[in-house]
Amino acid sequence: MKRLLSSTTIRLFLGVVGGVIIGLLASEDVIGFILPIKHVLGQIIFFLIPLIIFGFITPSITRLKRNASKLLGISLLLAYVSCIGSASLGAFVGYMAIPLLNITPDAGVTNVVPEMLFKLDIPPLMSVLSALIFAFLIGLSVIWTNASKIEAALYEFQSLIFALVKKVLIPILPFFIAANFSILAYEGTLASRLPVFLAILLITVLCHIIWLSFLYISSGIYAGINPWKVLKYYGPVVLTALGTQSSAASLGVAIGQTKKSPVLKSDIRDFSIPLLGNIHFPGSILDVVFLSLAVSQLLYGTMPDVSKLLVFIPLLGIFAIAAPGLPGGTLITSLGLIHAVLGIDEAGIALMITIFALLDSFGTTHNITSDGALTLTLSAYSDKNNLHADS
């Protein structure tokens, strides 16, 4: 039982079920008690966002000097283009499909949520955009000045942030989700929104299959190799990703399984699979874009303008490359961007986190499985250009 409860998926699922049960049975006083808890947990999450951005992006930039080969540049380009492509697919399908779902804001509300008993605000140290620019400038300056002591400190700071994510952020997510679902159930909106949630799940899974198929087919065509010779070894990786919702947790399995593929060059595979496992999140970024449109329609009755998506998607691609390979890492890293560019408020972001938690198993599976396609492309590219990974 203890091992079962240690699964992130199980804890998140229990958060959903527990929240629904509490919301259906709760009185107004109980909901009044839950509201400030939800607010404080949300404030902690938002406080950590700039720290996560700086803690993960800055060390990633400083590492470029040790791997600044043409192969690394091609890997980063492939990862970024793949993320932008999947995000664009999510946006296109969202604009086409979401109006057909007949989503209306505040449908079926039967109970009014009471006023919050108290409100504790925890302002972040800096805005998300400030954290992003600060990360870029510090990372580049470390490279330019060869500041080895600062670089070592940045790696240690990244370890601290990673520990905060694992020890603080991930543990409070089930409670944050439970609070969200209890309020939805209390309002009476859950039953009316459940078909919408299921429709979102089915549409995003279909989009994952489409983009994953495109990556493998295109890589197979470029390499002149049947991509099934790579994809067929990903069965255990898929099961791990579905259970852990973590690309980082699935990485070890992916490294072991891809060693069995006879068509991947060993030096390229050993370089690209760990690298892509930490920078290539096309499934998660697809979910983020589609959910942004769906939640905006659900809460505000309209979707963001296409012009905003044209700014949002390229920036989101950068955030995706720097996101931690942890459950919900891509969404958590990009929450400030979602608010700043798309104008989705705290209520919308809370709902996005809630739905994303249910989708993340499929997005993570897409993330880690798609790395095999890009590795096949890199293997073929290195053969054609006589390139080798840095040792």
CSV table of C-alpha atoms in Angstrom, one decimal:
chain,number,residue,atom,x,y,z
A,1,MET,CA,0.0,0.0,0.0
A,2,LYS,CA,2.8,2.4,0.9
A,3,ARG,CA,4.4,1.8,-2.5
A,4,LEU,CA,1.1,2.4,-4.2
A,5,LEU,CA,0.6,5.7,-2.4
A,6,SER,CA,4.1,6.8,-3.4
A,7,SER,CA,3.0,7.0,-7.0
A,8,THR,CA,2.3,10.5,-8.1
A,9,THR,CA,-0.5,9.4,-10.4
A,10,ILE,CA,-2.3,7.6,-7.5
A,11,ARG,CA,-1.8,10.6,-5.2
A,12,LEU,CA,-3.2,13.0,-7.8
A,13,PHE,CA,-6.1,10.7,-8.5
A,14,LEU,CA,-6.9,10.4,-4.8
A,15,GLY,CA,-6.8,14.2,-4.6
A,16,VAL,CA,-9.4,14.4,-7.3
A,17,VAL,CA,-11.6,11.8,-5.8
A,18,GLY,CA,-11.2,13.2,-2.3
A,19,GLY,CA,-11.9,16.7,-3.4
A,20,VAL,CA,-15.1,15.6,-5.2
A,21,ILE,CA,-16.4,13.7,-2.2
A,22,ILE,CA,-15.6,16.6,0.2
A,23,GLY,CA,-17.3,19.1,-2.2
A,24,LEU,CA,-20.5,17.1,-2.5
A,25,LEU,CA,-20.8,16.7,1.2
A,26,ALA,CA,-19.4,20.0,2.5
A,27,SER,CA,-21.3,22.8,4.0
A,28,GLU,CA,-20.7,26.4,3.3
A,29,ASP,CA,-18.5,26.7,6.5
A,30,VAL,CA,-16.3,23.8,5.3
A,31,ILE,CA,-15.9,25.4,1.9
A,32,GLY,CA,-15.1,28.7,3.6
A,33,PHE,CA,-12.3,26.9,5.4
A,34,ILE,CA,-11.0,25.2,2.2
A,35,LEU,CA,-10.8,28.5,0.2
A,36,PRO,CA,-7.9,30.1,2.2
A,37,ILE,CA,-6.0,26.7,2.1
A,38,LYS,CA,-6.3,26.6,-1.6
A,39,HIS,CA,-5.2,30.3,-1.8
A,40,VAL,CA,-2.1,29.7,0.3
A,41,LEU,CA,-1.1,26.6,-1.6
A,42,GLY,CA,-1.5,28.5,-4.8
A,43,GLN,CA,0.6,31.3,-3.5
A,44,ILE,CA,3.4,28.9,-2.6
A,45,ILE,CA,3.3,27.5,-6.1
A,46,PHE,CA,3.4,30.9,-7.7
A,47,PHE,CA,6.2,32.0,-5.4
A,48,LEU,CA,8.4,29.0,-6.6
A,49,ILE,CA,7.9,29.7,-10.3
A,50,PRO,CA,10.6,32.4,-10.8
A,51,LEU,CA,13.0,30.4,-8.7
A,52,ILE,CA,12.4,27.3,-10.8
A,53,ILE,CA,12.9,29.4,-14.0
A,54,PHE,CA,16.2,30.8,-12.8
A,55,GLY,CA,17.3,27.6,-11.2
A,56,PHE,CA,16.9,25.5,-14.3
A,57,ILE,CA,17.5,27.8,-17.2
A,58,THR,CA,20.8,29.5,-15.9
A,59,PRO,CA,22.8,26.3,-15.4
A,60,SER,CA,21.5,24.9,-18.7
A,61,ILE,CA,23.0,28.0,-20.4
A,62,THR,CA,26.3,27.6,-18.6
A,63,ARG,CA,26.6,24.0,-19.7
A,64,LEU,CA,26.5,25.0,-23.3
A,65,LYS,CA,30.2,25.9,-23.3
A,66,ARG,CA,31.2,22.3,-22.5
A,67,ASN,CA,29.0,20.9,-25.2
A,68,ALA,CA,29.0,23.7,-27.7
A,69,SER,CA,29.3,21.4,-30.7
A,70,LYS,CA,27.4,21.5,-33.9
A,71,LEU,CA,25.6,18.3,-32.7
A,72,LEU,CA,24.3,20.1,-29.6
A,73,GLY,CA,23.1,23.0,-31.7
A,74,ILE,CA,21.2,20.6,-34.0
A,75,SER,CA,19.7,18.8,-31.0
A,76,LEU,CA,18.5,22.1,-29.4
A,77,LEU,CA,17.0,23.2,-32.8
A,78,LEU,CA,15.2,19.9,-33.3
A,79,ALA,CA,13.8,20.0,-29.8
A,80,TYR,CA,12.6,23.6,-30.2
A,81,VAL,CA,11.1,23.0,-33.6
A,82,SER,CA,9.3,19.8,-32.4
A,83,CYS,CA,7.9,21.7,-29.4
A,84,ILE,CA,6.8,24.6,-31.6
A,85,GLY,CA,5.2,22.2,-34.0
A,86,SER,CA,3.3,20.3,-31.3
A,87,ALA,CA,2.1,23.6,-29.8
A,88,SER,CA,0.9,24.9,-33.1
A,89,LEU,CA,-1.0,21.6,-33.7
A,90,GLY,CA,-2.6,22.0,-30.2
A,91,ALA,CA,-3.5,25.6,-31.1
A,92,PHE,CA,-5.0,24.7,-34.5
A,93,VAL,CA,-7.0,21.8,-33.1
A,94,GLY,CA,-8.1,24.0,-30.2
A,95,TYR,CA,-9.4,26.8,-32.4
A,96,MET,CA,-11.2,24.3,-34.6
A,97,ALA,CA,-12.6,21.8,-31.9
A,98,ILE,CA,-13.3,23.9,-28.8
A,99,PRO,CA,-16.2,25.9,-30.3
A,100,LEU,CA,-17.8,22.6,-31.2
A,101,LEU,CA,-17.8,21.5,-27.5
A,102,ASN,CA,-20.3,24.2,-26.7
A,103,ILE,CA,-18.4,25.3,-23.6
A,104,THR,CA,-20.1,28.0,-21.6
A,105,PRO,CA,-18.7,29.8,-18.6
A,106,ASP,CA,-20.3,29.1,-15.2
A,107,ALA,CA,-22.7,26.5,-16.5
A,108,GLY,CA,-24.8,24.7,-13.9
A,109,VAL,CA,-23.8,26.6,-10.8
A,110,THR,CA,-26.1,25.7,-7.9
A,111,ASN,CA,-24.1,27.0,-4.9
A,112,VAL,CA,-22.3,30.3,-4.5
A,113,VAL,CA,-18.8,30.0,-3.0
A,114,PRO,CA,-18.6,32.0,0.3
A,115,GLU,CA,-16.2,34.8,0.9
A,116,MET,CA,-12.6,33.8,1.9
A,117,LEU,CA,-12.1,33.9,5.7
A,118,PHE,CA,-8.6,35.2,5.4
A,119,LYS,CA,-6.1,35.9,2.6
A,120,LEU,CA,-2.4,35.4,2.9
A,121,ASP,CA,-0.5,36.7,-0.1
A,122,ILE,CA,3.1,35.5,-0.7
A,123,PRO,CA,4.5,37.7,-3.5
A,124,PRO,CA,7.2,36.1,-5.7
A,125,LEU,CA,10.7,37.6,-5.6
A,126,MET,CA,10.4,38.7,-9.2
A,127,SER,CA,8.1,38.4,-12.1
A,128,VAL,CA,8.4,35.5,-14.5
A,129,LEU,CA,9.7,37.6,-17.4
A,130,SER,CA,12.3,39.2,-15.1
A,131,ALA,CA,13.4,35.7,-14.0
A,132,LEU,CA,13.7,34.6,-17.6
A,133,ILE,CA,15.8,37.7,-18.7
A,134,PHE,CA,17.9,37.5,-15.5
A,135,ALA,CA,18.6,33.8,-16.2
A,136,PHE,CA,19.8,34.5,-19.7
A,137,LEU,CA,22.0,37.4,-18.7
A,138,ILE,CA,23.6,35.6,-15.7
A,139,GLY,CA,24.1,32.4,-17.7
A,140,LEU,CA,25.8,34.3,-20.6
A,141,SER,CA,28.0,36.4,-18.3
A,142,VAL,CA,29.2,33.2,-16.6
A,143,ILE,CA,30.3,31.9,-19.9
A,144,TRP,CA,31.9,35.2,-21.0
A,145,THR,CA,33.9,35.6,-17.8
A,146,ASN,CA,34.6,31.9,-17.2
A,147,ALA,CA,33.3,32.4,-13.6
A,148,SER,CA,33.9,28.8,-12.4
A,149,LYS,CA,32.9,29.5,-8.8
A,150,ILE,CA,29.6,31.1,-9.8
A,151,GLU,CA,29.0,28.3,-12.2
A,152,ALA,CA,29.5,25.7,-9.5
A,153,ALA,CA,27.2,27.7,-7.2
A,154,LEU,CA,24.5,27.8,-10.0
A,155,TYR,CA,24.6,24.0,-10.2
A,156,GLU,CA,24.3,23.7,-6.5
A,157,PHE,CA,21.4,26.2,-6.5
A,158,GLN,CA,19.7,24.1,-9.2
A,159,SER,CA,20.0,21.1,-6.8
A,160,LEU,CA,18.3,23.2,-4.1
A,161,ILE,CA,15.5,24.1,-6.5
A,162,PHE,CA,15.1,20.5,-7.6
A,163,ALA,CA,14.8,19.6,-3.9
A,164,LEU,CA,12.1,22.2,-3.4
A,165,VAL,CA,10.2,20.9,-6.3
A,166,LYS,CA,10.3,17.3,-5.1
A,167,LYS,CA,9.9,18.1,-1.3
A,168,VAL,CA,7.5,21.0,-1.4
A,169,LEU,CA,5.8,21.5,-4.8
A,170,ILE,CA,5.0,18.0,-5.8
A,171,PRO,CA,3.7,17.0,-2.3
A,172,ILE,CA,1.3,20.0,-2.1
A,173,LEU,CA,-0.2,19.5,-5.6
A,174,PRO,CA,-2.6,16.7,-4.5
A,175,PHE,CA,-4.0,19.0,-1.8
A,176,PHE,CA,-4.2,21.9,-4.2
A,177,ILE,CA,-6.1,19.7,-6.7
A,178,ALA,CA,-8.4,18.3,-4.0
A,179,ALA,CA,-9.3,21.9,-3.0
A,180,ASN,CA,-10.0,22.8,-6.6
A,181,PHE,CA,-12.2,19.8,-7.1
A,182,SER,CA,-14.0,20.3,-3.8
A,183,ILE,CA,-15.0,23.8,-4.8
A,184,LEU,CA,-16.1,22.7,-8.3
A,185,ALA,CA,-18.2,19.9,-6.8
A,186,TYR,CA,-19.7,22.3,-4.2
A,187,GLU,CA,-20.6,24.8,-6.9
A,188,GLY,CA,-22.4,22.1,-8.8
A,189,THR,CA,-20.3,22.8,-12.0
A,190,LEU,CA,-18.4,19.5,-11.9
A,191,ALA,CA,-21.2,17.4,-13.4
A,192,SER,CA,-21.8,19.9,-16.2
A,193,ARG,CA,-18.0,20.2,-16.9
A,194,LEU,CA,-17.2,16.5,-16.7
A,195,PRO,CA,-18.1,15.9,-20.4
A,196,VAL,CA,-15.8,18.8,-21.3
A,197,PHE,CA,-13.0,17.3,-19.3
A,198,LEU,CA,-13.4,13.9,-21.1
A,199,ALA,CA,-13.6,15.6,-24.5
A,200,ILE,CA,-10.4,17.6,-23.7
A,201,LEU,CA,-8.7,14.3,-22.7
A,202,LEU,CA,-9.7,12.5,-25.9
A,203,ILE,CA,-8.8,15.4,-28.2
A,204,THR,CA,-5.3,15.9,-26.6
A,205,VAL,CA,-4.5,12.2,-26.7
A,206,LEU,CA,-5.4,12.1,-30.4
A,207,CYS,CA,-3.1,15.1,-31.0
A,208,HIS,CA,-0.3,13.3,-29.2
A,209,ILE,CA,-0.7,10.3,-31.5
A,210,ILE,CA,-0.7,12.6,-34.6
A,211,TRP,CA,2.4,14.5,-33.6
A,212,LEU,CA,4.3,11.4,-32.4
A,213,SER,CA,3.4,9.6,-35.7
A,214,PHE,CA,4.6,12.7,-37.7
A,215,LEU,CA,8.0,12.7,-35.8
A,216,TYR,CA,8.7,9.0,-36.3
A,217,ILE,CA,7.5,9.0,-39.9
A,218,SER,CA,9.5,12.1,-40.9
A,219,SER,CA,12.6,10.8,-39.0
A,220,GLY,CA,12.3,7.4,-40.8
A,221,ILE,CA,12.1,9.1,-44.2
A,222,TYR,CA,15.1,11.3,-43.5
A,223,ALA,CA,17.2,8.4,-42.2
A,224,GLY,CA,15.9,5.9,-44.8
A,225,ILE,CA,15.1,3.5,-41.9
A,226,ASN,CA,11.9,1.9,-40.7
A,227,PRO,CA,11.2,3.9,-37.5
A,228,TRP,CA,9.5,0.9,-35.9
A,229,LYS,CA,13.1,-0.4,-35.2
A,230,VAL,CA,13.3,2.3,-32.6
A,231,LEU,CA,9.7,2.7,-31.5
A,232,LYS,CA,9.1,-1.0,-30.7
A,233,TYR,CA,11.5,-0.9,-27.8
A,234,TYR,CA,9.6,1.9,-26.0
A,235,GLY,CA,6.9,-0.3,-24.4
A,236,PRO,CA,8.4,-0.3,-20.8
A,237,VAL,CA,9.2,3.4,-21.2
A,238,VAL,CA,5.6,4.1,-21.9
A,239,LEU,CA,4.4,2.2,-18.9
A,240,THR,CA,7.0,4.1,-16.7
A,241,ALA,CA,5.9,7.5,-18.1
A,242,LEU,CA,2.2,6.7,-17.6
A,243,GLY,CA,2.8,5.7,-14.0
A,244,THR,CA,5.3,8.5,-12.9
A,245,GLN,CA,4.2,11.5,-15.0
A,246,SER,CA,7.9,12.3,-15.1
A,247,SER,CA,10.3,12.4,-18.0
A,248,ALA,CA,13.2,12.4,-15.6
A,249,ALA,CA,11.9,9.3,-13.8
A,250,SER,CA,11.4,7.6,-17.2
A,251,LEU,CA,14.9,8.5,-18.5
A,252,GLY,CA,16.7,5.6,-17.1
A,253,VAL,CA,14.3,3.1,-18.7
A,254,ALA,CA,14.6,5.0,-22.0
A,255,ILE,CA,18.4,4.8,-21.9
A,256,GLY,CA,18.3,1.1,-21.3
A,257,GLN,CA,15.6,0.3,-23.9
A,258,THR,CA,17.1,2.4,-26.7
A,259,LYS,CA,20.4,0.5,-26.3
A,260,LYS,CA,18.5,-2.5,-27.8
A,261,SER,CA,17.8,-0.6,-31.1
A,262,PRO,CA,20.3,-1.7,-33.8
A,263,VAL,CA,19.7,1.5,-35.9
A,264,LEU,CA,20.7,4.1,-33.3
A,265,LYS,CA,24.4,5.0,-33.2
A,266,SER,CA,25.8,4.3,-29.7
A,267,ASP,CA,27.7,7.6,-29.3
A,268,ILE,CA,24.7,9.6,-30.6
A,269,ARG,CA,22.2,7.7,-28.5
A,270,ASP,CA,24.2,8.1,-25.3
A,271,PHE,CA,24.5,11.8,-26.0
A,272,SER,CA,21.0,12.6,-27.2
A,273,ILE,CA,18.6,10.4,-25.1
A,274,PRO,CA,19.7,12.0,-21.8
A,275,LEU,CA,19.9,15.5,-23.4
A,276,LEU,CA,16.4,15.3,-25.1
A,277,GLY,CA,14.9,13.8,-21.9
A,278,ASN,CA,15.6,17.1,-20.2
A,279,ILE,CA,14.8,19.6,-23.0
A,280,HIS,CA,12.3,18.0,-25.3
A,281,PHE,CA,8.7,18.2,-24.0
A,282,PRO,CA,6.4,18.3,-27.1
A,283,GLY,CA,3.5,16.4,-25.4
A,284,SER,CA,3.4,18.7,-22.3
A,285,ILE,CA,3.6,21.9,-24.4
A,286,LEU,CA,0.7,20.6,-26.6
A,287,ASP,CA,-1.4,20.1,-23.5
A,288,VAL,CA,-0.5,23.6,-22.2
A,289,VAL,CA,-1.6,25.3,-25.4
A,290,PHE,CA,-4.8,23.4,-25.8
A,291,LEU,CA,-5.7,23.8,-22.1
A,292,SER,CA,-5.1,27.5,-22.3
A,293,LEU,CA,-7.7,27.8,-25.0
A,294,ALA,CA,-10.2,25.4,-23.4
A,295,VAL,CA,-9.9,27.0,-19.9
A,296,SER,CA,-10.2,30.5,-21.3
A,297,GLN,CA,-13.4,29.5,-23.1
A,298,LEU,CA,-14.7,27.7,-20.1
A,299,LEU,CA,-14.1,30.6,-17.6
A,300,TYR,CA,-14.4,33.7,-19.8
A,301,GLY,CA,-16.5,32.6,-22.7
A,302,THR,CA,-13.9,33.4,-25.3
A,303,MET,CA,-10.4,32.2,-26.4
A,304,PRO,CA,-7.3,34.3,-26.7
A,305,ASP,CA,-6.7,36.1,-30.0
A,306,VAL,CA,-4.4,34.3,-32.5
A,307,SER,CA,-2.0,37.2,-32.2
A,308,LYS,CA,-1.4,36.4,-28.6
A,309,LEU,CA,-0.7,32.7,-29.5
A,310,LEU,CA,1.9,33.9,-32.1
A,311,VAL,CA,3.8,35.5,-29.2
A,312,PHE,CA,3.0,32.8,-26.6
A,313,ILE,CA,4.0,29.7,-28.5
A,314,PRO,CA,7.6,30.8,-29.4
A,315,LEU,CA,8.2,31.9,-25.8
A,316,LEU,CA,6.6,28.7,-24.5
A,317,GLY,CA,9.0,26.7,-26.6
A,318,ILE,CA,11.9,28.3,-24.7
A,319,PHE,CA,10.3,27.5,-21.4
A,320,ALA,CA,9.6,23.9,-22.4
A,321,ILE,CA,13.3,23.3,-23.2
A,322,ALA,CA,14.3,24.6,-19.8
A,323,ALA,CA,11.5,22.9,-17.9
A,324,PRO,CA,12.3,20.3,-15.2
A,325,GLY,CA,11.4,16.7,-16.2
A,326,LEU,CA,9.1,16.3,-13.2
A,327,PRO,CA,5.3,15.9,-13.0
A,328,GLY,CA,3.8,19.1,-14.4
A,329,GLY,CA,7.2,20.7,-14.8
A,330,THR,CA,6.4,22.3,-18.2
A,331,LEU,CA,3.1,23.8,-16.9
A,332,ILE,CA,4.6,24.9,-13.6
A,333,THR,CA,7.5,26.7,-15.4
A,334,SER,CA,5.2,28.5,-17.8
A,335,LEU,CA,2.4,29.6,-15.4
A,336,GLY,CA,3.7,33.2,-15.3
A,337,LEU,CA,3.9,33.3,-19.1
A,338,ILE,CA,0.3,32.0,-19.4
A,339,HIS,CA,-0.8,34.9,-17.1
A,340,ALA,CA,1.4,37.6,-18.7
A,341,VAL,CA,0.7,36.8,-22.3
A,342,LEU,CA,-2.7,35.2,-22.4
A,343,GLY,CA,-4.2,37.0,-19.5
A,344,ILE,CA,-5.5,33.9,-17.7
A,345,ASP,CA,-6.0,34.8,-14.0
A,346,GLU,CA,-5.4,32.7,-10.9
A,347,ALA,CA,-8.7,30.9,-11.1
A,348,GLY,CA,-8.0,29.9,-14.6
A,349,ILE,CA,-4.4,28.8,-13.8
A,350,ALA,CA,-5.7,26.8,-10.9
A,351,LEU,CA,-8.2,25.0,-13.2
A,352,MET,CA,-5.4,24.4,-15.7
A,353,ILE,CA,-3.2,22.8,-13.1
A,354,THR,CA,-6.1,20.6,-12.1
A,355,ILE,CA,-6.9,19.3,-15.6
A,356,PHE,CA,-3.2,19.1,-16.5
A,357,ALA,CA,-2.6,16.8,-13.6
A,358,LEU,CA,-5.1,14.3,-15.3
A,359,LEU,CA,-3.5,14.7,-18.7
A,360,ASP,CA,0.1,14.7,-17.7
A,361,SER,CA,0.6,11.0,-17.9
A,362,PHE,CA,-0.2,11.1,-21.7
A,363,GLY,CA,1.9,14.2,-22.3
A,364,THR,CA,4.9,12.7,-20.5
A,365,THR,CA,4.6,9.5,-22.5
A,366,HIS,CA,4.6,11.6,-25.7
A,367,ASN,CA,7.7,13.6,-24.4
A,368,ILE,CA,9.9,10.6,-23.6
A,369,THR,CA,8.8,8.4,-26.6
A,370,SER,CA,9.4,11.2,-29.1
A,371,ASP,CA,13.0,11.4,-28.1
A,372,GLY,CA,13.6,8.2,-30.0
A,373,ALA,CA,12.5,9.8,-33.3
A,374,LEU,CA,14.8,12.8,-32.8
A,375,THR,CA,17.7,10.4,-31.9
A,376,LEU,CA,17.1,8.6,-35.2
A,377,THR,CA,17.3,11.9,-37.0
A,378,LEU,CA,20.5,12.8,-35.2
A,379,SER,CA,22.0,9.4,-35.9
A,380,ALA,CA,21.4,9.9,-39.6
A,381,TYR,CA,22.5,13.5,-39.6
A,382,SER,CA,25.8,12.5,-37.9
A,383,ASP,CA,26.4,9.9,-40.5
A,384,LYS,CA,25.8,12.3,-43.4
A,385,ASN,CA,28.0,15.0,-41.9
A,386,ASN,CA,30.6,12.9,-40.1
A,387,LEU,CA,29.8,14.3,-36.7
A,388,HIS,CA,30.2,12.7,-33.2
A,389,ALA,CA,28.9,13.6,-29.8
A,390,ASP,CA,31.2,15.3,-27.4
A,391,SER,CA,32.6,13.0,-24.8
